[in-house]
Amino acid sequence: MPYPGRGHINPMMNLCRSLSSKHPNILITFVVTEEWLALIGPDHKAAADSDKIRFATVPNVIPSELVRAKDFPGFVKAVTTKLQAPFEMVLDELELELPVNTIIADTYLLWMSEVGNRRGIPVASLWTMSASVFSVFLHFDLLRQHLENPGVGEETVDYIPGLPPTPISDLQPFISEASRQILPVALECISLVSRVQCLLFTSPYEFEPNLFDALKRHFAFSVYPIGPSIPYLKLQADDTIINVQYLQWLDAQPKASVLYVSMGSFLSASKQQTEEIVAGVKNSGVPFLLVSRGDGTIGGGGERRGEGMAVPWCDQLRVLCHDSVGGFWTHCGLNSTLEAVFAGVPMLCWPLAWDQIPNCKSIVDDWKVGRRARKRWVGGGEELVTRDEVADMVRRFMDSENGEVKGMRERASELRGVFRAAVADGGSSDVGLDCFVKDISNQFRAS
Ligand SMILES: O=c1ccn([C@@H]2O[C@H](COP(=O)(O)OP(=O)(O)O[C@H]3O[C@H](CO)[C@@H](O)[C@H](O)[C@H]3O)[C@@H](O)[C@H]2O)c(=O)[nH]1
């Protein structure tokens, strides 16, 4: 069962597809709300056609996806308190048919370890954010101690096992006043991980090796980084030329010339800032493909706009892997980040909230495959970045003659190779997935 949000459902489904393709004898039931079953696209639904992945639903007992951003703490509370009972009813029904061998659940479903332990069903927890963020939450007491007793080096966090030195400003979303309602839930979710039987990550080991080594030392159970949990299997399987207008438009653009602009599936910058970003991208003269979620600020009916196109939604990984795409204006959600790295496309980073801020730091400072578009995150109230500044930034970022840009593209291409090796036969994620299946079959519940 995934957490009910696009950024969580997608990687959970991609993990299920990888499991199913490698081990077709596993029967998977994917549990979502009735609303999400309707929202899940035809691609995911097609996965169910294989008979190995099927859907089960719980009633819409949580606020609708269409309004959840308006009261996020309220949404988190509903997920925490209202989903367990209907999930257990689904489980009861499934168990009438076949014993459930393992539950794979998003780490943010904090009641799941209790359900599994009470029923004697092993739980594998899937964390859809980075290992850095997981580790910051796991060792949050250390962070608190340093903040309460500031001394030399207080500006840099270098005491969390495996975490590269990180300016405290990049962890602001977790310590600012704005996090007051959400942070305790996140910390409780992480503390309950000690009660599950296995921990899965949606990124590959090579992405954050020191952090994964530290986590493997920390936990008595197996920790498997098995990503990138992105739809690369679908990309490889589908070699038909897809008759979609935006792909045809991309086909007509020069190599690595297009900036792809998307800010994820959930939050947005302010209306005024969004207008400046869109105007700046348009004025830059750089060809662009822009995803507008139809909130009225941009328009997105698949129309041509000056040098580019705006669409309401696209097949993002296919777009990023298209030859003509040379840059990605992103909010740094982890799925988008993993997809960009898999595609070898450098990122222009505009993080909006939460884990996206440390993700931006990793992209820019650690992996060196991106630049900051936004001045450092200060939690709202910061100065507007004007359209002229955006246009200038975009032009410089997409200038293929610029030495720094060339370096970034080379580095992105190297990381792309690392990701592809991880999922190839015998790669770290491929082996991790096999070990996980062995765990499910042998050490977990005897069926
Ligand atoms: O036109 C589009 C736009 C997006 N996507 C997909 O939508 C997903 C977006 O995921 P992500 O980039 O992670 O963004 P969010 O939806 O914002 O993800 C939430 O979940 C992530 C994983 O937990 C966190 O890292 C983010 O901060 C959180 O906002 C990805 O799979 C994209 O491929 C499309 O397929 N087409």
Tab-separated table of C-alpha atoms and ligand atoms in Angstrom:
chain	number	residue	atom	x	y	z
A	1	MET	CA	0.000	0.000	0.000
A	2	PRO	CA	1.450	3.352	-1.038
A	3	TYR	CA	0.906	6.670	0.720
A	4	PRO	CA	-1.928	8.396	-1.174
A	5	GLY	CA	0.069	10.878	-3.272
A	6	ARG	CA	1.462	10.753	-6.818
A	7	GLY	CA	5.096	10.987	-5.662
A	8	HIS	CA	4.544	7.854	-3.535
A	9	ILE	CA	2.148	5.834	-5.713
A	10	ASN	CA	4.388	6.032	-8.785
A	11	PRO	CA	7.545	4.592	-7.161
A	12	MET	CA	5.522	1.892	-5.343
A	13	MET	CA	3.965	0.827	-8.651
A	14	ASN	CA	7.351	0.872	-10.386
A	15	LEU	CA	8.765	-1.340	-7.628
A	16	CYS	CA	5.828	-3.748	-8.075
A	17	ARG	CA	6.458	-3.866	-11.798
A	18	SER	CA	10.154	-4.645	-11.271
A	19	LEU	CA	9.250	-7.380	-8.786
A	20	SER	CA	6.651	-8.817	-11.097
A	21	SER	CA	8.871	-8.795	-14.165
A	22	LYS	CA	11.726	-10.555	-12.365
A	23	HIS	CA	9.584	-12.921	-10.329
A	24	PRO	CA	6.334	-13.628	-12.172
A	25	ASN	CA	5.212	-16.141	-9.549
A	26	ILE	CA	4.466	-13.334	-7.076
A	27	LEU	CA	0.866	-12.133	-6.872
A	28	ILE	CA	0.658	-8.472	-5.888
A	29	THR	CA	-2.419	-6.610	-4.630
A	30	PHE	CA	-1.992	-2.827	-4.864
A	31	VAL	CA	-4.235	-1.030	-2.351
A	32	VAL	CA	-5.357	2.559	-3.003
A	33	THR	CA	-8.384	4.727	-2.255
A	34	GLU	CA	-11.290	4.622	-4.705
A	35	GLU	CA	-10.380	8.163	-5.784
A	36	TRP	CA	-6.790	7.150	-6.539
A	37	LEU	CA	-7.896	4.135	-8.552
A	38	ALA	CA	-9.701	6.566	-10.837
A	39	LEU	CA	-6.710	8.961	-10.939
A	40	ILE	CA	-4.094	6.318	-11.668
A	41	GLY	CA	-3.265	6.555	-15.338
A	42	PRO	CA	-3.828	3.870	-17.984
A	43	ASP	CA	-0.124	2.943	-17.839
A	44	HIS	CA	-0.365	1.803	-14.263
A	45	LYS	CA	-3.729	0.184	-14.909
A	46	ALA	CA	-2.200	-1.770	-17.768
A	47	ALA	CA	0.191	-3.322	-15.266
A	48	ALA	CA	-2.816	-4.990	-13.682
A	49	ASP	CA	-3.591	-6.690	-16.991
A	50	SER	CA	-0.701	-9.011	-16.342
A	51	ASP	CA	-2.861	-10.764	-13.701
A	52	LYS	CA	0.113	-10.521	-11.370
A	53	ILE	CA	-0.656	-7.020	-10.156
A	54	ARG	CA	-4.255	-6.294	-9.262
A	55	PHE	CA	-5.940	-3.429	-7.448
A	56	ALA	CA	-8.006	-3.378	-4.279
A	57	THR	CA	-9.584	-0.224	-2.898
A	58	VAL	CA	-10.472	1.360	0.386
A	59	PRO	CA	-13.279	3.968	0.539
A	60	ASN	CA	-12.447	7.681	0.237
A	61	VAL	CA	-12.077	8.249	3.974
A	62	ILE	CA	-9.370	10.926	3.533
A	63	PRO	CA	-9.633	14.431	1.972
A	64	SER	CA	-9.671	14.448	-1.825
A	65	GLU	CA	-6.407	14.671	-3.771
A	66	LEU	CA	-7.844	17.773	-5.423
A	67	VAL	CA	-7.783	19.753	-2.153
A	68	ARG	CA	-5.127	18.092	-0.023
A	69	ALA	CA	-2.493	20.808	-0.555
A	70	LYS	CA	-4.872	23.345	1.036
A	71	ASP	CA	-4.725	21.666	4.457
A	72	PHE	CA	-1.731	19.391	4.416
A	73	PRO	CA	-1.543	18.787	8.209
A	74	GLY	CA	-5.241	17.808	8.117
A	75	PHE	CA	-4.537	15.382	5.283
A	76	VAL	CA	-1.600	13.815	7.118
A	77	LYS	CA	-3.770	13.380	10.213
A	78	ALA	CA	-6.516	11.657	8.199
A	79	VAL	CA	-3.996	9.249	6.612
A	80	THR	CA	-2.682	8.482	10.091
A	81	THR	CA	-6.057	7.869	11.710
A	82	LYS	CA	-8.592	6.820	9.086
A	83	LEU	CA	-6.989	4.402	6.633
A	84	GLN	CA	-6.036	1.551	8.943
A	85	ALA	CA	-9.530	0.086	9.555
A	86	PRO	CA	-10.550	-0.098	5.877
A	87	PHE	CA	-7.112	-1.477	4.978
A	88	GLU	CA	-7.565	-4.267	7.508
A	89	MET	CA	-10.937	-5.110	5.961
A	90	VAL	CA	-9.212	-5.501	2.589
A	91	LEU	CA	-6.604	-7.700	4.256
A	92	ASP	CA	-9.310	-9.889	5.821
A	93	GLU	CA	-10.875	-10.425	2.413
A	94	LEU	CA	-7.542	-11.233	0.775
A	95	GLU	CA	-6.675	-13.730	3.469
A	96	LEU	CA	-9.886	-15.654	2.757
A	97	GLU	CA	-8.415	-16.353	-0.679
A	98	LEU	CA	-4.678	-16.801	-0.006
A	99	PRO	CA	-2.449	-16.048	2.985
A	100	VAL	CA	-0.775	-12.669	2.601
A	101	ASN	CA	2.941	-13.363	2.729
A	102	THR	CA	4.312	-9.824	3.039
A	103	ILE	CA	3.041	-6.265	3.245
A	104	ILE	CA	5.039	-3.606	1.416
A	105	ALA	CA	3.918	-0.259	2.786
A	106	ASP	CA	5.023	3.339	2.515
A	107	THR	CA	6.984	4.319	5.632
A	108	TYR	CA	4.548	7.210	6.151
A	109	LEU	CA	1.714	4.719	6.861
A	110	LEU	CA	2.802	4.621	10.450
A	111	TRP	CA	0.148	2.158	11.670
A	112	MET	CA	1.271	-0.614	9.337
A	113	SER	CA	3.976	-2.152	11.559
A	114	GLU	CA	1.393	-2.698	14.302
A	115	VAL	CA	-1.024	-4.324	11.823
A	116	GLY	CA	1.685	-6.639	10.492
A	117	ASN	CA	3.045	-7.579	13.913
A	118	ARG	CA	-0.409	-8.278	15.350
A	119	ARG	CA	-1.299	-10.509	12.398
A	120	GLY	CA	2.095	-12.138	12.044
A	121	ILE	CA	2.603	-10.714	8.528
A	122	PRO	CA	6.107	-9.328	7.841
A	123	VAL	CA	6.204	-5.679	6.769
A	124	ALA	CA	8.705	-4.197	4.320
A	125	SER	CA	8.767	-0.427	4.673
A	126	LEU	CA	9.299	1.602	1.477
A	127	TRP	CA	10.889	5.031	1.917
A	128	THR	CA	10.279	7.204	-1.158
A	129	MET	CA	12.557	10.098	-0.191
A	130	SER	CA	16.352	10.167	-0.046
A	131	ALA	CA	18.546	8.251	2.397
A	132	SER	CA	19.867	11.660	3.558
A	133	VAL	CA	16.440	12.770	4.686
A	134	PHE	CA	15.733	9.383	6.288
A	135	SER	CA	18.993	9.639	8.237
A	136	VAL	CA	18.352	13.207	9.358
A	137	PHE	CA	15.007	12.047	10.812
A	138	LEU	CA	16.565	8.917	12.302
A	139	HIS	CA	19.207	10.985	14.097
A	140	PHE	CA	17.064	14.019	14.782
A	141	ASP	CA	18.069	14.011	18.469
A	142	LEU	CA	21.652	14.732	17.421
A	143	LEU	CA	20.478	17.684	15.381
A	144	ARG	CA	18.397	18.957	18.328
A	145	GLN	CA	21.340	18.623	20.729
A	146	HIS	CA	23.575	20.664	18.433
A	147	LEU	CA	20.907	23.304	17.909
A	148	GLU	CA	20.313	23.613	21.641
A	149	ASN	CA	24.037	23.809	22.429
A	150	PRO	CA	25.480	25.774	19.559
A	151	GLY	CA	29.244	25.940	19.353
A	152	VAL	CA	32.016	25.823	16.805
A	153	GLY	CA	30.782	24.579	13.446
A	154	GLU	CA	27.132	25.079	14.274
A	155	GLU	CA	26.440	26.193	10.727
A	156	THR	CA	27.372	22.822	9.244
A	157	VAL	CA	25.808	19.482	10.080
A	158	ASP	CA	28.606	16.921	9.867
A	159	TYR	CA	27.669	14.522	12.647
A	160	ILE	CA	24.876	12.455	11.089
A	161	PRO	CA	26.276	9.046	10.076
A	162	GLY	CA	26.971	8.987	6.339
A	163	LEU	CA	25.623	12.487	5.625
A	164	PRO	CA	28.058	14.720	3.718
A	165	PRO	CA	28.647	18.082	5.471
A	166	THR	CA	25.387	19.987	5.055
A	167	PRO	CA	24.736	23.668	5.813
A	168	ILE	CA	22.031	23.965	8.442
A	169	SER	CA	20.132	26.211	6.013
A	170	ASP	CA	19.516	23.162	3.800
A	171	LEU	CA	17.730	21.435	6.684
A	172	GLN	CA	15.581	24.481	7.509
A	173	PRO	CA	12.283	22.897	6.391
A	174	PHE	CA	12.633	20.376	9.222
A	175	ILE	CA	13.460	22.849	11.963
A	176	SER	CA	11.442	25.893	10.966
A	177	GLU	CA	8.186	26.874	12.650
A	178	ALA	CA	6.322	25.704	9.535
A	179	SER	CA	7.302	22.083	10.235
A	180	ARG	CA	5.753	22.082	13.710
A	181	GLN	CA	2.717	20.007	12.729
A	182	ILE	CA	4.286	17.646	10.202
A	183	LEU	CA	7.684	16.882	11.726
A	184	PRO	CA	6.408	14.901	14.764
A	185	VAL	CA	4.524	12.562	12.401
A	186	ALA	CA	7.596	12.079	10.217
A	187	LEU	CA	9.755	11.359	13.270
A	188	GLU	CA	7.217	8.871	14.606
A	189	CYS	CA	7.121	7.081	11.232
A	190	ILE	CA	10.901	6.734	11.283
A	191	SER	CA	10.971	5.568	14.901
A	192	LEU	CA	8.457	2.822	14.045
A	193	VAL	CA	10.713	1.507	11.278
A	194	SER	CA	12.593	-0.438	13.966
A	195	ARG	CA	9.481	-2.664	14.211
A	196	VAL	CA	9.327	-3.709	10.555
A	197	GLN	CA	11.182	-6.632	9.012
A	198	CYS	CA	12.935	-4.890	6.117
A	199	LEU	CA	13.552	-1.419	4.687
A	200	LEU	CA	13.437	-0.566	0.975
A	201	PHE	CA	14.620	2.628	-0.752
A	202	THR	CA	13.574	3.894	-4.179
A	203	SER	CA	17.094	4.988	-5.138
A	204	PRO	CA	20.132	2.833	-5.954
A	205	TYR	CA	22.995	2.190	-3.503
A	206	GLU	CA	25.454	4.211	-5.603
A	207	PHE	CA	23.347	7.347	-5.158
A	208	GLU	CA	24.207	7.762	-1.466
A	209	PRO	CA	26.622	4.901	-0.615
A	210	ASN	CA	27.913	6.260	2.700
A	211	LEU	CA	24.387	6.798	3.975
A	212	PHE	CA	23.273	3.327	2.940
A	213	ASP	CA	26.351	1.789	4.597
A	214	ALA	CA	25.540	3.650	7.810
A	215	LEU	CA	21.882	2.556	7.684
A	216	LYS	CA	22.858	-1.066	7.081
A	217	ARG	CA	25.036	-0.869	10.192
A	218	HIS	CA	22.251	0.778	12.193
A	219	PHE	CA	19.453	-1.721	11.577
A	220	ALA	CA	19.416	-5.402	12.529
A	221	PHE	CA	17.276	-6.215	9.459
A	222	SER	CA	18.017	-5.893	5.741
A	223	VAL	CA	18.183	-2.486	4.080
A	224	TYR	CA	17.733	-2.634	0.307
A	225	PRO	CA	18.285	0.328	-2.007
A	226	ILE	CA	16.579	-1.075	-5.106
A	227	GLY	CA	15.964	1.980	-7.295
A	228	PRO	CA	15.641	4.001	-9.303
A	229	SER	CA	11.974	3.099	-8.904
A	230	ILE	CA	11.008	4.926	-12.068
A	231	PRO	CA	9.167	3.573	-15.130
A	232	TYR	CA	12.253	2.577	-17.168
A	233	LEU	CA	10.830	-0.894	-17.857
A	234	LYS	CA	7.846	0.685	-19.572
A	235	LEU	CA	10.193	2.906	-21.559
A	236	GLN	CA	12.240	-0.073	-22.723
A	237	ALA	CA	9.225	-2.262	-23.461
A	238	ASP	CA	7.386	0.344	-25.501
A	239	ASP	CA	9.375	0.894	-28.699
A	240	THR	CA	6.408	1.995	-30.810
A	241	ILE	CA	6.526	5.578	-32.054
A	242	ILE	CA	4.040	7.363	-29.913
A	243	ASN	CA	1.731	9.670	-31.742
A	244	VAL	CA	1.648	12.466	-29.196
A	245	GLN	CA	1.932	16.097	-30.206
A	246	TYR	CA	4.567	17.092	-27.657
A	247	LEU	CA	6.818	14.170	-28.632
A	248	GLN	CA	6.490	15.124	-32.292
A	249	TRP	CA	7.381	18.697	-31.366
A	250	LEU	CA	10.415	17.431	-29.413
A	251	ASP	CA	11.455	15.362	-32.453
A	252	ALA	CA	11.717	18.596	-34.440
A	253	GLN	CA	14.045	20.384	-31.955
A	254	PRO	CA	17.865	20.366	-32.076
A	255	LYS	CA	19.730	17.952	-29.800
A	256	ALA	CA	19.914	18.954	-26.111
A	257	SER	CA	18.288	22.333	-26.846
A	258	VAL	CA	14.986	22.069	-24.924
A	259	LEU	CA	14.382	23.014	-21.289
A	260	TYR	CA	11.706	20.781	-19.716
A	261	VAL	CA	9.839	22.630	-16.942
A	262	SER	CA	7.808	20.808	-14.298
A	263	MET	CA	7.221	21.473	-10.621
A	264	GLY	CA	5.849	18.057	-9.627
A	265	SER	CA	2.353	16.857	-8.938
A	266	PHE	CA	1.397	18.610	-5.761
A	267	LEU	CA	2.665	21.996	-4.531
A	268	SER	CA	3.242	25.188	-6.520
A	269	ALA	CA	5.247	28.395	-6.207
A	270	SER	CA	3.110	31.500	-5.476
A	271	LYS	CA	0.931	32.716	-8.351
A	272	GLN	CA	3.086	35.825	-8.862
A	273	GLN	CA	6.329	33.840	-8.776
A	274	THR	CA	4.916	31.251	-11.175
A	275	GLU	CA	4.024	34.033	-13.618
A	276	GLU	CA	7.583	35.402	-13.413
A	277	ILE	CA	9.047	31.930	-13.987
A	278	VAL	CA	6.839	31.250	-17.013
A	279	ALA	CA	7.461	34.700	-18.523
A	280	GLY	CA	11.211	34.340	-17.913
A	281	VAL	CA	11.365	30.929	-19.553
A	282	LYS	CA	9.398	32.238	-22.544
A	283	ASN	CA	11.551	35.370	-22.864
A	284	SER	CA	14.800	33.428	-22.653
A	285	GLY	CA	14.573	32.345	-26.283
A	286	VAL	CA	15.341	28.773	-25.216
A	287	PRO	CA	12.869	26.168	-26.569
A	288	PHE	CA	10.820	24.773	-23.690
A	289	LEU	CA	8.246	22.123	-22.839
A	290	LEU	CA	6.266	23.202	-19.805
A	291	VAL	CA	3.886	21.159	-17.645
A	292	SER	CA	1.029	23.204	-16.257
A	293	ARG	CA	-1.301	21.317	-13.967
A	294	GLY	CA	-4.178	23.447	-15.182
A	295	ASP	CA	-4.277	25.763	-12.173
A	296	GLY	CA	-5.072	28.601	-14.527
A	297	THR	CA	-1.740	30.412	-14.163
A	298	ILE	CA	-0.116	29.060	-17.279
A	299	GLY	CA	-2.611	27.352	-19.512
A	300	GLY	CA	-1.721	23.902	-20.660
A	301	GLY	CA	-3.991	22.632	-23.364
A	302	GLY	CA	-1.144	21.271	-25.453
A	303	GLU	CA	-0.771	24.624	-27.217
A	304	ARG	CA	2.352	26.089	-28.788
A	305	ARG	CA	3.661	29.123	-26.893
A	306	GLY	CA	6.360	31.157	-28.597
A	307	GLU	CA	9.461	28.985	-28.572
A	308	GLY	CA	7.754	26.154	-26.768
A	309	MET	CA	4.769	24.103	-25.705
A	310	ALA	CA	2.624	23.855	-22.593
A	311	VAL	CA	0.898	20.591	-21.680
A	312	PRO	CA	-1.250	19.565	-18.704
A	313	TRP	CA	0.716	16.355	-18.130
A	314	CYS	CA	3.313	14.337	-20.005
A	315	ASP	CA	5.148	11.048	-19.901
A	316	GLN	CA	7.971	12.632	-17.923
A	317	LEU	CA	10.653	9.964	-18.128
A	318	ARG	CA	10.093	9.624	-21.892
A	319	VAL	CA	10.441	13.394	-22.236
A	320	LEU	CA	13.599	13.534	-20.113
A	321	CYS	CA	15.140	10.689	-22.132
A	322	HIS	CA	14.354	12.446	-25.428
A	323	ASP	CA	17.505	13.550	-27.271
A	324	SER	CA	16.352	17.129	-27.671
A	325	VAL	CA	15.948	17.737	-23.920
A	326	GLY	CA	19.080	19.346	-22.451
A	327	GLY	CA	17.861	20.671	-19.094
A	328	PHE	CA	15.144	20.229	-16.467
A	329	TRP	CA	13.648	23.055	-14.400
A	330	THR	CA	12.532	21.007	-11.377
A	331	HIS	CA	11.145	21.315	-7.857
A	332	CYS	CA	13.539	18.487	-6.859
A	333	GLY	CA	10.944	15.883	-5.818
A	334	LEU	CA	12.911	12.670	-5.459
A	335	ASN	CA	11.153	10.863	-8.324
A	336	SER	CA	11.856	13.712	-10.720
A	337	THR	CA	15.454	13.819	-9.498
A	338	LEU	CA	15.935	10.075	-10.066
A	339	GLU	CA	14.349	10.337	-13.517
A	340	ALA	CA	16.620	13.238	-14.509
A	341	VAL	CA	19.718	11.352	-13.351
A	342	PHE	CA	18.596	8.219	-15.214
A	343	ALA	CA	18.143	10.364	-18.333
A	344	GLY	CA	21.483	12.190	-17.838
A	345	VAL	CA	19.817	15.622	-17.861
A	346	PRO	CA	21.183	18.477	-15.655
A	347	MET	CA	18.729	20.243	-13.351
A	348	LEU	CA	17.901	23.875	-12.668
A	349	CYS	CA	16.561	23.620	-9.140
A	350	TRP	CA	13.634	25.422	-7.613
A	351	PRO	CA	12.771	23.409	-4.472
A	352	LEU	CA	9.411	24.228	-2.921
A	353	ALA	CA	9.277	22.402	0.401
A	354	TRP	CA	10.391	19.609	2.729
A	355	ASP	CA	12.862	17.033	1.316
A	356	GLN	CA	13.181	19.026	-1.914
A	357	ILE	CA	15.515	21.511	-0.193
A	358	PRO	CA	18.172	18.930	0.830
A	359	ASN	CA	17.631	17.174	-2.532
A	360	CYS	CA	18.589	20.458	-4.226
A	361	LYS	CA	21.737	20.623	-2.086
A	362	SER	CA	22.708	17.082	-3.137
A	363	ILE	CA	22.057	17.796	-6.831
A	364	VAL	CA	24.042	21.035	-6.854
A	365	ASP	CA	26.787	20.585	-4.243
A	366	ASP	CA	27.377	16.815	-3.997
A	367	TRP	CA	26.613	15.323	-7.408
A	368	LYS	CA	27.255	18.579	-9.274
A	369	VAL	CA	24.578	17.956	-11.879
A	370	GLY	CA	22.581	21.106	-11.361
A	371	ARG	CA	22.382	24.739	-10.362
A	372	ARG	CA	20.190	26.643	-7.934
A	373	ALA	CA	17.555	28.774	-9.638
A	374	ARG	CA	16.148	29.914	-6.336
A	375	LYS	CA	18.150	31.778	-3.751
A	376	ARG	CA	18.527	29.629	-0.647
A	377	TRP	CA	15.174	28.494	0.772
A	378	VAL	CA	14.030	30.609	3.693
A	379	GLY	CA	10.521	29.266	4.068
A	380	GLY	CA	8.436	31.874	2.301
A	381	GLY	CA	8.575	35.632	2.343
A	382	GLU	CA	11.696	35.767	0.213
A	383	GLU	CA	12.266	38.203	-2.610
A	384	LEU	CA	10.611	37.594	-5.926
A	385	VAL	CA	12.939	36.326	-8.651
A	386	THR	CA	12.010	38.442	-11.647
A	387	ARG	CA	11.341	37.333	-15.206
A	388	ASP	CA	14.553	38.987	-16.385
A	389	GLU	CA	16.581	37.090	-13.803
A	390	VAL	CA	14.852	33.836	-14.787
A	391	ALA	CA	15.461	34.453	-18.507
A	392	ASP	CA	19.145	35.174	-17.884
A	393	MET	CA	19.528	32.076	-15.709
A	394	VAL	CA	17.833	29.841	-18.282
A	395	ARG	CA	19.987	31.163	-21.133
A	396	ARG	CA	23.202	30.538	-19.195
A	397	PHE	CA	22.045	27.093	-18.030
A	398	MET	CA	21.255	25.959	-21.573
A	399	ASP	CA	24.373	27.456	-23.215
A	400	SER	CA	26.090	24.368	-24.576
A	401	GLU	CA	29.258	26.339	-25.361
A	402	ASN	CA	29.763	27.321	-21.738
A	403	GLY	CA	32.521	25.319	-20.000
A	404	GLU	CA	30.642	24.957	-16.732
A	405	VAL	CA	27.549	23.699	-18.550
A	406	LYS	CA	29.674	21.210	-20.484
A	407	GLY	CA	31.115	19.921	-17.201
A	408	MET	CA	27.655	19.529	-15.718
A	409	ARG	CA	26.454	17.616	-18.771
A	410	GLU	CA	29.476	15.305	-18.618
A	411	ARG	CA	28.900	14.618	-14.957
A	412	ALA	CA	25.169	13.956	-15.618
A	413	SER	CA	26.133	11.523	-18.334
A	414	GLU	CA	28.493	9.673	-15.931
A	415	LEU	CA	25.774	9.380	-13.265
A	416	ARG	CA	23.379	8.132	-15.932
A	417	GLY	CA	25.781	5.256	-16.547
A	418	VAL	CA	25.942	4.491	-12.834
A	419	PHE	CA	22.132	4.323	-12.603
A	420	ARG	CA	21.800	2.117	-15.662
A	421	ALA	CA	24.457	-0.251	-14.321
A	422	ALA	CA	22.575	-0.521	-11.000
A	423	VAL	CA	19.451	-1.890	-12.683
A	424	ALA	CA	21.241	-4.026	-15.290
A	425	ASP	CA	21.628	-7.773	-14.694
A	426	GLY	CA	23.932	-8.268	-11.700
A	427	GLY	CA	23.815	-4.551	-10.778
A	428	SER	CA	23.330	-3.488	-7.164
A	429	SER	CA	19.569	-2.899	-7.409
A	430	ASP	CA	19.012	-6.019	-9.469
A	431	VAL	CA	20.802	-8.128	-6.855
A	432	GLY	CA	19.037	-6.258	-4.025
A	433	LEU	CA	15.656	-7.070	-5.509
A	434	ASP	CA	16.575	-10.767	-5.754
A	435	CYS	CA	17.713	-10.773	-2.120
A	436	PHE	CA	14.486	-9.090	-1.086
A	437	VAL	CA	12.462	-11.766	-2.890
A	438	LYS	CA	14.538	-14.434	-1.182
A	439	ASP	CA	13.669	-12.786	2.150
A	440	ILE	CA	9.996	-12.838	1.242
A	441	SER	CA	10.138	-16.474	0.207
A	442	ASN	CA	12.301	-17.943	2.958
A	443	GLN	CA	12.781	-15.878	6.050
A	444	PHE	CA	9.427	-14.203	6.026
A	445	ARG	CA	6.117	-15.835	6.791
A	446	ALA	CA	5.922	-19.502	5.809
A	447	SER	CA	2.947	-19.860	3.515
B	1	LIG	O1	3.815	15.893	-16.371
B	1	LIG	C1	4.209	15.124	-15.469
B	1	LIG	C2	4.652	15.576	-14.203
B	1	LIG	C3	5.057	14.640	-13.277
B	1	LIG	N1	5.018	13.314	-13.580
B	1	LIG	C4	5.423	12.293	-12.579
B	1	LIG	O2	4.967	12.652	-11.293
B	1	LIG	C5	5.897	12.232	-10.327
B	1	LIG	C6	6.283	13.408	-9.474
B	1	LIG	O3	7.045	12.944	-8.390
B	1	LIG	P1	8.103	13.875	-7.662
B	1	LIG	O4	9.024	14.461	-8.625
B	1	LIG	O5	8.742	13.077	-6.584
B	1	LIG	O6	7.247	15.068	-7.112
B	1	LIG	P2	5.983	15.137	-6.089
B	1	LIG	O7	4.783	14.593	-6.710
B	1	LIG	O8	5.951	16.539	-5.621
B	1	LIG	O9	6.474	14.148	-4.909
B	1	LIG	C7	6.219	14.075	-3.531
B	1	LIG	O10	6.823	12.820	-3.142
B	1	LIG	C8	8.245	12.743	-3.364
B	1	LIG	C9	8.697	11.339	-2.977
B	1	LIG	O11	8.375	11.074	-1.653
B	1	LIG	C10	8.970	13.823	-2.563
B	1	LIG	O12	10.359	13.771	-2.856
B	1	LIG	C11	8.389	15.198	-2.936
B	1	LIG	O13	8.985	16.213	-2.151
B	1	LIG	C12	6.874	15.194	-2.703
B	1	LIG	O14	6.300	16.454	-3.043
B	1	LIG	C13	7.097	11.634	-11.071
B	1	LIG	O15	6.982	10.225	-11.078
B	1	LIG	C14	6.929	12.192	-12.494
B	1	LIG	O16	7.428	11.332	-13.478
B	1	LIG	C15	4.624	12.880	-14.816
B	1	LIG	O17	4.631	11.684	-15.117
B	1	LIG	N2	4.226	13.805	-15.721
